[in-house]
Short mmCIF file of C-alpha atoms in Angstrom, two decimals:
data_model
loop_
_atom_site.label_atom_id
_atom_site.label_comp_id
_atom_site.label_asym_id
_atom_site.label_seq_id
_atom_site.Cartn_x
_atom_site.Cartn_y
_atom_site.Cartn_z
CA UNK A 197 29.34 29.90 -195.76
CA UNK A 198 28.33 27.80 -198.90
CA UNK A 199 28.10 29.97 -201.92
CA UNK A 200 24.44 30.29 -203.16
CA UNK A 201 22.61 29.31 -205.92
CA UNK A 202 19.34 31.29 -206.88
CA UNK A 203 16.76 31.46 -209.38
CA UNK A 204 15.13 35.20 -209.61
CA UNK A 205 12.39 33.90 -211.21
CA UNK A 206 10.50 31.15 -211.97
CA UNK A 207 7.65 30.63 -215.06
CA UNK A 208 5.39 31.55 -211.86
CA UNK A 209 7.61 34.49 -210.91
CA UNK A 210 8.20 33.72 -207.51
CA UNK A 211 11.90 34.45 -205.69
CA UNK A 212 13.36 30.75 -205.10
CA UNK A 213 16.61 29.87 -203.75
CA UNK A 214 17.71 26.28 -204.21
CA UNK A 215 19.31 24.04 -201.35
CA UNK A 216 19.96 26.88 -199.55
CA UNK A 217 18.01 27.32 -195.59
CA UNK A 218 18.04 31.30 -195.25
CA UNK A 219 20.55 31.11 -192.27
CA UNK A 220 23.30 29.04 -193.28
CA UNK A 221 25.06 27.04 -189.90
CA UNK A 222 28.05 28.71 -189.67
CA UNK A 223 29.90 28.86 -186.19
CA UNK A 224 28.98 32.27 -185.11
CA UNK A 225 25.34 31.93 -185.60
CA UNK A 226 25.39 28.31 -183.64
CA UNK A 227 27.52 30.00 -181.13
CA UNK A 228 25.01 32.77 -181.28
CA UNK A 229 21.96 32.76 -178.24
CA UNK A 230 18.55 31.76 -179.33
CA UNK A 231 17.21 35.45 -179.30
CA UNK A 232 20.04 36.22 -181.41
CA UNK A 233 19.09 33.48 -184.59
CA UNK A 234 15.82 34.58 -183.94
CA UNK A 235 16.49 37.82 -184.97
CA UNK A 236 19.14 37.05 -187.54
CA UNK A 237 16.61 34.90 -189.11
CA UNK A 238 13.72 37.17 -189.33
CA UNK A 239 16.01 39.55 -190.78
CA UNK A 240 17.06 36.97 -193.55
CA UNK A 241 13.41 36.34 -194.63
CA UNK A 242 12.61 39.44 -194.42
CA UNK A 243 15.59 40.23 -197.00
CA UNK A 244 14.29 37.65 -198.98
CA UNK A 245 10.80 38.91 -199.40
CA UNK A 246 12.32 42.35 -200.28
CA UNK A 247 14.23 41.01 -203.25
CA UNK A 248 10.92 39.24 -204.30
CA UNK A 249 9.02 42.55 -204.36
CA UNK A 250 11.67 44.55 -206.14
CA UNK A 251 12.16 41.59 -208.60
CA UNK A 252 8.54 41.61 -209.49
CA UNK A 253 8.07 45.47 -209.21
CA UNK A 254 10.44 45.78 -211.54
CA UNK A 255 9.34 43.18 -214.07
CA UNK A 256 5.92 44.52 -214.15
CA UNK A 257 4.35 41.34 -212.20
CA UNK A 258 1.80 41.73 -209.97
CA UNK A 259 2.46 41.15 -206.09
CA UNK A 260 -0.33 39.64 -203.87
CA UNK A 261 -0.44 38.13 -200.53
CA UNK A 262 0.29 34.57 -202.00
CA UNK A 263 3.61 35.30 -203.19
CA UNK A 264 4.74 36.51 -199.47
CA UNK A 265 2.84 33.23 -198.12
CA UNK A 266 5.03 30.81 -200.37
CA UNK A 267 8.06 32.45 -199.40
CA UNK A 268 7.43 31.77 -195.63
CA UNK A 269 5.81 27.94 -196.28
CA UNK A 270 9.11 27.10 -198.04
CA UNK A 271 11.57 28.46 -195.12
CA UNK A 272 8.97 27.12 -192.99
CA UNK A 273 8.60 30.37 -190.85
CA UNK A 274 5.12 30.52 -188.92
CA UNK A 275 3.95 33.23 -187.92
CA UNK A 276 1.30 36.30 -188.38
CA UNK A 277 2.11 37.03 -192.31
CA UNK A 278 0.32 40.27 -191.86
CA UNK A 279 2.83 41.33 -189.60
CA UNK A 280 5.84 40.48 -191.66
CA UNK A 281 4.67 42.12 -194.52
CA UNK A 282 4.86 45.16 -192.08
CA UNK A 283 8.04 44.72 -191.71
CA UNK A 284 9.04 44.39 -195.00
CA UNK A 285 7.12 47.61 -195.59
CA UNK A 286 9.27 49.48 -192.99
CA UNK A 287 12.47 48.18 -194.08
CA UNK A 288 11.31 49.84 -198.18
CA UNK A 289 10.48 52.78 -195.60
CA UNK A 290 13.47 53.32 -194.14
CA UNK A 291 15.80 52.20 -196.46
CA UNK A 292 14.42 52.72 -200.25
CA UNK A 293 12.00 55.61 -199.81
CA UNK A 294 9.19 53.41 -201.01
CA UNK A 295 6.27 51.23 -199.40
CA UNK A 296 3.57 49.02 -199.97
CA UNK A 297 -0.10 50.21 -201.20
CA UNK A 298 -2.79 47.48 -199.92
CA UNK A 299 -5.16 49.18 -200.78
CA UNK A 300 -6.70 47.05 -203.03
CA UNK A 301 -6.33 42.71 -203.85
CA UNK A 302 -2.81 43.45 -205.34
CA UNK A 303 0.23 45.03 -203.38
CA UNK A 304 2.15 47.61 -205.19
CA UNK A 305 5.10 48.92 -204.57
CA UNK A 306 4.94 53.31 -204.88
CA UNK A 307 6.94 56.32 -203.68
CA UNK A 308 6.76 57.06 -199.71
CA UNK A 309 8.89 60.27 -200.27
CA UNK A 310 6.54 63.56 -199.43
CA UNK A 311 6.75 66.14 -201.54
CA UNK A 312 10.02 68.56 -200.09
CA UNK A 313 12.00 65.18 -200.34
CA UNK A 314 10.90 64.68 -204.15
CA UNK A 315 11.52 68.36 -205.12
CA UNK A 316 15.41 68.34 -203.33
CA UNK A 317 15.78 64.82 -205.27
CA UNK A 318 14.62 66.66 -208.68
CA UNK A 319 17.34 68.98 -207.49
CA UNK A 320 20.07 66.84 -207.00
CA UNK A 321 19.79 65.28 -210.32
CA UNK A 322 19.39 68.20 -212.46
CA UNK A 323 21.99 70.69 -210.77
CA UNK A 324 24.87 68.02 -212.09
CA UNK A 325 28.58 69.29 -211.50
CA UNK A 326 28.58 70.13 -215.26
CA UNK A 327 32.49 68.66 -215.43
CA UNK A 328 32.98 67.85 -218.94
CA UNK A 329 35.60 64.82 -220.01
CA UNK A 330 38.79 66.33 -221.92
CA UNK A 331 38.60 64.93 -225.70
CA UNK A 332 41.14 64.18 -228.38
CA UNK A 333 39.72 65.36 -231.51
CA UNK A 334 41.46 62.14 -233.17
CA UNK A 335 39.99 60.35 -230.69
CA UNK A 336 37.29 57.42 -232.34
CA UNK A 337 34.88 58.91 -228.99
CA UNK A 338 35.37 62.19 -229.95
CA UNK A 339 32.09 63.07 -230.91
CA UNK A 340 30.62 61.03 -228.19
CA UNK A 341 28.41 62.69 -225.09
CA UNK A 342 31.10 64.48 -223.13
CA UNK A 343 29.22 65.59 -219.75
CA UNK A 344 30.40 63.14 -217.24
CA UNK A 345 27.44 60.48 -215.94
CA UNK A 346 25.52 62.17 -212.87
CA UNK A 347 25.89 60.05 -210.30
CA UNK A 348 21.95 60.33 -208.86
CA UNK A 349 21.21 59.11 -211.94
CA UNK A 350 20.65 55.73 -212.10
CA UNK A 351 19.56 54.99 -215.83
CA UNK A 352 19.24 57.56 -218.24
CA UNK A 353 16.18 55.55 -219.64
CA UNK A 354 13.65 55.61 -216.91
CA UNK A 355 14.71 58.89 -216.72
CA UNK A 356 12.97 58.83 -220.22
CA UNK A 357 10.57 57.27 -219.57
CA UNK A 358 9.57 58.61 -215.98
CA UNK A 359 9.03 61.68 -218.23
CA UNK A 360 7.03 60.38 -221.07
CA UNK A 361 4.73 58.97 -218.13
CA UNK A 362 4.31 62.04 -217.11
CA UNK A 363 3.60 63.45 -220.62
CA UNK A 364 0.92 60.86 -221.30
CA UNK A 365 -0.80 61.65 -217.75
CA UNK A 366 -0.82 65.75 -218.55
CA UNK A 367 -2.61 64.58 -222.03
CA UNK A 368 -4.71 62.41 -220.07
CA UNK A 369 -6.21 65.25 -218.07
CA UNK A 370 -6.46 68.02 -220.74
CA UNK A 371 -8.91 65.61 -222.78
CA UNK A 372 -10.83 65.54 -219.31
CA UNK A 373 -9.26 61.70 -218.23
CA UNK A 374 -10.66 60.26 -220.68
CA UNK A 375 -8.60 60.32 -224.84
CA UNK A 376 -8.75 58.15 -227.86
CA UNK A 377 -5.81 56.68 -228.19
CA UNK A 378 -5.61 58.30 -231.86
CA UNK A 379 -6.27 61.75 -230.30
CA UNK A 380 -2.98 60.86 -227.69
CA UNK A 381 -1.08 60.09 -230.50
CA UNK A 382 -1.73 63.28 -232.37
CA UNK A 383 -0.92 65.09 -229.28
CA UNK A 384 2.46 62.72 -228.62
CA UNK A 385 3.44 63.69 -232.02
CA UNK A 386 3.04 67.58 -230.80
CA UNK A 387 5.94 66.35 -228.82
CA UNK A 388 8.07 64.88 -231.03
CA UNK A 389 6.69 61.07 -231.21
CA UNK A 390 5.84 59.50 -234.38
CA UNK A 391 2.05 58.90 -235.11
CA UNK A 392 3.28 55.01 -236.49
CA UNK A 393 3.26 53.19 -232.98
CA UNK A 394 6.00 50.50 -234.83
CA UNK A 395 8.54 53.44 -234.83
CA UNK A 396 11.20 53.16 -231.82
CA UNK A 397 11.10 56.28 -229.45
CA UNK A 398 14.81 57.70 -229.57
CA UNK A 399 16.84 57.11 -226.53
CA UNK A 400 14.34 54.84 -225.36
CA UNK A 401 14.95 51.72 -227.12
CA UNK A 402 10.82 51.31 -227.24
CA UNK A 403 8.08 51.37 -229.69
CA UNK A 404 5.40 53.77 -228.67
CA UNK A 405 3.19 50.68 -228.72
CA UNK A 406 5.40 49.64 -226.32
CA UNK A 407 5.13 52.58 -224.46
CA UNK A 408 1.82 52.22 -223.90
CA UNK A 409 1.80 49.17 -223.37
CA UNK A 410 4.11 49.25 -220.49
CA UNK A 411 2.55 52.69 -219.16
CA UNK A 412 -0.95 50.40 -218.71
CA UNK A 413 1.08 46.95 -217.71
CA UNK A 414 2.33 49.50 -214.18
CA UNK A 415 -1.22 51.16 -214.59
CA UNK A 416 -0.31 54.58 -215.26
CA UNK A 417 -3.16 54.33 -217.33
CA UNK A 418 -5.68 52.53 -218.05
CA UNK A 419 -6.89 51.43 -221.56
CA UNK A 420 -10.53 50.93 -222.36
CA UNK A 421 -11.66 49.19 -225.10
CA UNK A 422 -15.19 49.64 -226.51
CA UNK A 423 -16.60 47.24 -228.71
CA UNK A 424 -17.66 48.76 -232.52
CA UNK A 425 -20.93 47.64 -234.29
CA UNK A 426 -21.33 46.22 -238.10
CA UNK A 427 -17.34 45.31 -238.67
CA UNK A 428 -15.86 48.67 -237.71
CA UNK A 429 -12.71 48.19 -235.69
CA UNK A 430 -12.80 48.30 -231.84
CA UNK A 431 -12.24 52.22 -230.27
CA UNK A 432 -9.52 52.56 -228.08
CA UNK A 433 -9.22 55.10 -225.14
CA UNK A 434 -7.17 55.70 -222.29
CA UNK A 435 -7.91 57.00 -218.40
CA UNK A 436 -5.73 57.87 -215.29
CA UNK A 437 -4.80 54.51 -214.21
CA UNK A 438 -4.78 53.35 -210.48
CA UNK A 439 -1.19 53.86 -209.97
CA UNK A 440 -1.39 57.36 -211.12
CA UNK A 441 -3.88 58.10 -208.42
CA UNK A 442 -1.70 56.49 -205.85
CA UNK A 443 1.29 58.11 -206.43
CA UNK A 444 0.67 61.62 -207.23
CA UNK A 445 -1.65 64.07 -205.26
CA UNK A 446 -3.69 66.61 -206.82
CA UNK A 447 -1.05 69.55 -206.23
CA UNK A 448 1.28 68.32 -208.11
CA UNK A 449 -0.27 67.37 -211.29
CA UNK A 450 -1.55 70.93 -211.32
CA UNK A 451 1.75 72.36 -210.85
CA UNK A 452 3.03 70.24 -213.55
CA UNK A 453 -0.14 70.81 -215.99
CA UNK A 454 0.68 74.65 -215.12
CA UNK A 455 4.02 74.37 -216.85
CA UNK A 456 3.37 72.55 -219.52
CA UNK A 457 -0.66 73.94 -220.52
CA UNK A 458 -0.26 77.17 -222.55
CA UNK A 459 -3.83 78.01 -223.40
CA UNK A 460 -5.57 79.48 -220.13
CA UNK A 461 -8.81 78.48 -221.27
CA UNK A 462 -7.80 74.82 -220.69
CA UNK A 463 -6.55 75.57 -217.15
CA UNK A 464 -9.77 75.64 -215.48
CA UNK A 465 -10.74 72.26 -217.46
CA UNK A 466 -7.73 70.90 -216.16
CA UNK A 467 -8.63 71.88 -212.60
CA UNK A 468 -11.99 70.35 -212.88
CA UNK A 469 -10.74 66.84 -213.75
CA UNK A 470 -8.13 66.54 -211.24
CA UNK A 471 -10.84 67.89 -208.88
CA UNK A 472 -13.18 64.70 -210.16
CA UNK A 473 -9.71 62.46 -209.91
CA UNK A 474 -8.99 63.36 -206.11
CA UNK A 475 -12.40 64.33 -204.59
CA UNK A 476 -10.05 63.68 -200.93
CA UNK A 477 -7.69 66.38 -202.07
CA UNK A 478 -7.38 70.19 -200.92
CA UNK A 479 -5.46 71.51 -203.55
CA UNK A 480 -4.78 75.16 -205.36
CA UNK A 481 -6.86 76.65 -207.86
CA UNK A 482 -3.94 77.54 -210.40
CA UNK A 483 -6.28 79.61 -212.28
CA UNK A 484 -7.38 81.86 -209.39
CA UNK A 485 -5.41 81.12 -206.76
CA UNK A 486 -7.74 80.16 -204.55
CA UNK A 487 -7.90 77.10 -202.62
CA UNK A 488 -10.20 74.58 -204.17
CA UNK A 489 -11.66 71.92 -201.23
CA UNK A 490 -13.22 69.30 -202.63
#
């Protein structure tokens, strides 16, 4: 089989591969049957739409039903595109944990793990084997992190920044889903952050401009900007974005404003946003303990 040459992306961030069919000739797939290469090639495509959507999931670009259309036009496959999307989507299913939200004009890529799946994950990554590497205090790494690298870890930065997400969500809520963006970073820098948004977030490598910027780009939140009168500079604020609402239910942002919301007075404000957020949701009353149907 010829070795392949591929460009992720292009300045219109579609998957391409150049001078290369998706099912290269070799002799076991022309001494295959024909029900066989069917099959062989719908899996191909269908591996070749999944890299698109991770490559532009994980870039931040925006997937629509266009981008899966090109893909097919250019292998000429024919066919219900509906249907192969489906299939794509049960591949992330079965094999990633994740699937496709069509909910709306865009197609975004979210978690399809249910809660008991999510909380055994959280599990797994925090309960690390603890083994510690054996240093030589002449040694230039001595002073280095010595805990060996968890394996279900996969980078120690969205690990980071999975967490500051969730951060700027539980300020989100307290200010009743809807915060100046000078009143979240007065509350970030309850947490540490600096109030300058030019100063890099440690461990992160990122501004928290950039943070921001990045948590709206994946629409975590959503930034609304409101015009100011007679000169005065434009006033920022920040909402639950649509991804937020996608991926998490009502429980669990309770649960997770429960551990993190100290003053009890602000629990039952809580409640009532995230009641206002998910008016599909049953969910518990952490104030009470009663079950709140909306």
């Amino acid at each position: 089989m010829s070795k392949r040459r591929r460009t992720e992306i292009e300045d219109d961030g579609d998957y391409t591969e150049e001078n290369r069919t998706p099912l290269a000739e070799d002799s076991a797939t022309r001494e295959s049957s024909p029900s066989a290469e069917d099959e062989l090639r719908s899996s191909a495509i269908v591996s070749i739409l999944l890299r698109m959507v991770m490559t532009r999931s994980a870039r931040n670009q925006k997937i629509r039903r266009e981008h899966f259309t090109a893909i097919l036009h250019k292998h000429n496959v024919k066919g219900n595109t509906k249907a192969i999307i489906s299939q794509v989507d049960a591949e992330l299913k079965e094999v990633f944990g994740l699937k496709l939200d069509q909910s709306t004009n865009d197609i975004v890529l979210v978690s399809n793990l249910q809660k008991d799946t999510k909380l055994l994950l959280q599990k797994l990554v925090e309960n690390g084997d603890g083994s510690e590497f054996k240093g030589n205090p002449y040694d230039t790494f001595y002073f280095m992190n010595k805990e060996k690298r968890n394996e279900t870890t996969v980078s120690m930065s969205d690990s980071i920044f999975g967490g500051i997400i969730m951060l700027l969500i539980g300020l989100v809520i307290v200010n009743e889903n809807r915060i100046r963006e000078s009143d979240l970073l007065d509350g970030l820098s309850q947490f540490g952050f600096s109030e300058n948004l030019n100063i890099v977030v440690p461990n992160l490598n990122k501004t928290t401009q950039e943070v921001l910027t990045e948590a709206t780009k994946k629409e975590y939140l959503q930034k609304l900007v409101a015009q100011a009168h007679g000169g005065e500079p434009a006033i920022v604020s920040y909402a639950l974005g649509k991804r937020t609402l996608r991926e998490f239910d009502a429980h669990t942002l309770l649960e997770f404003l429960n551990e993190i919301v100290e003053q009890e007075e602000l629990k039952p404000k809580c409640i009532e946003t995230v009641k206002r957020c998910f008016p599909d949701d049953t969910f518990e009353n952490s104030a009470s303990g009663n079950n709140v149907q909306s």
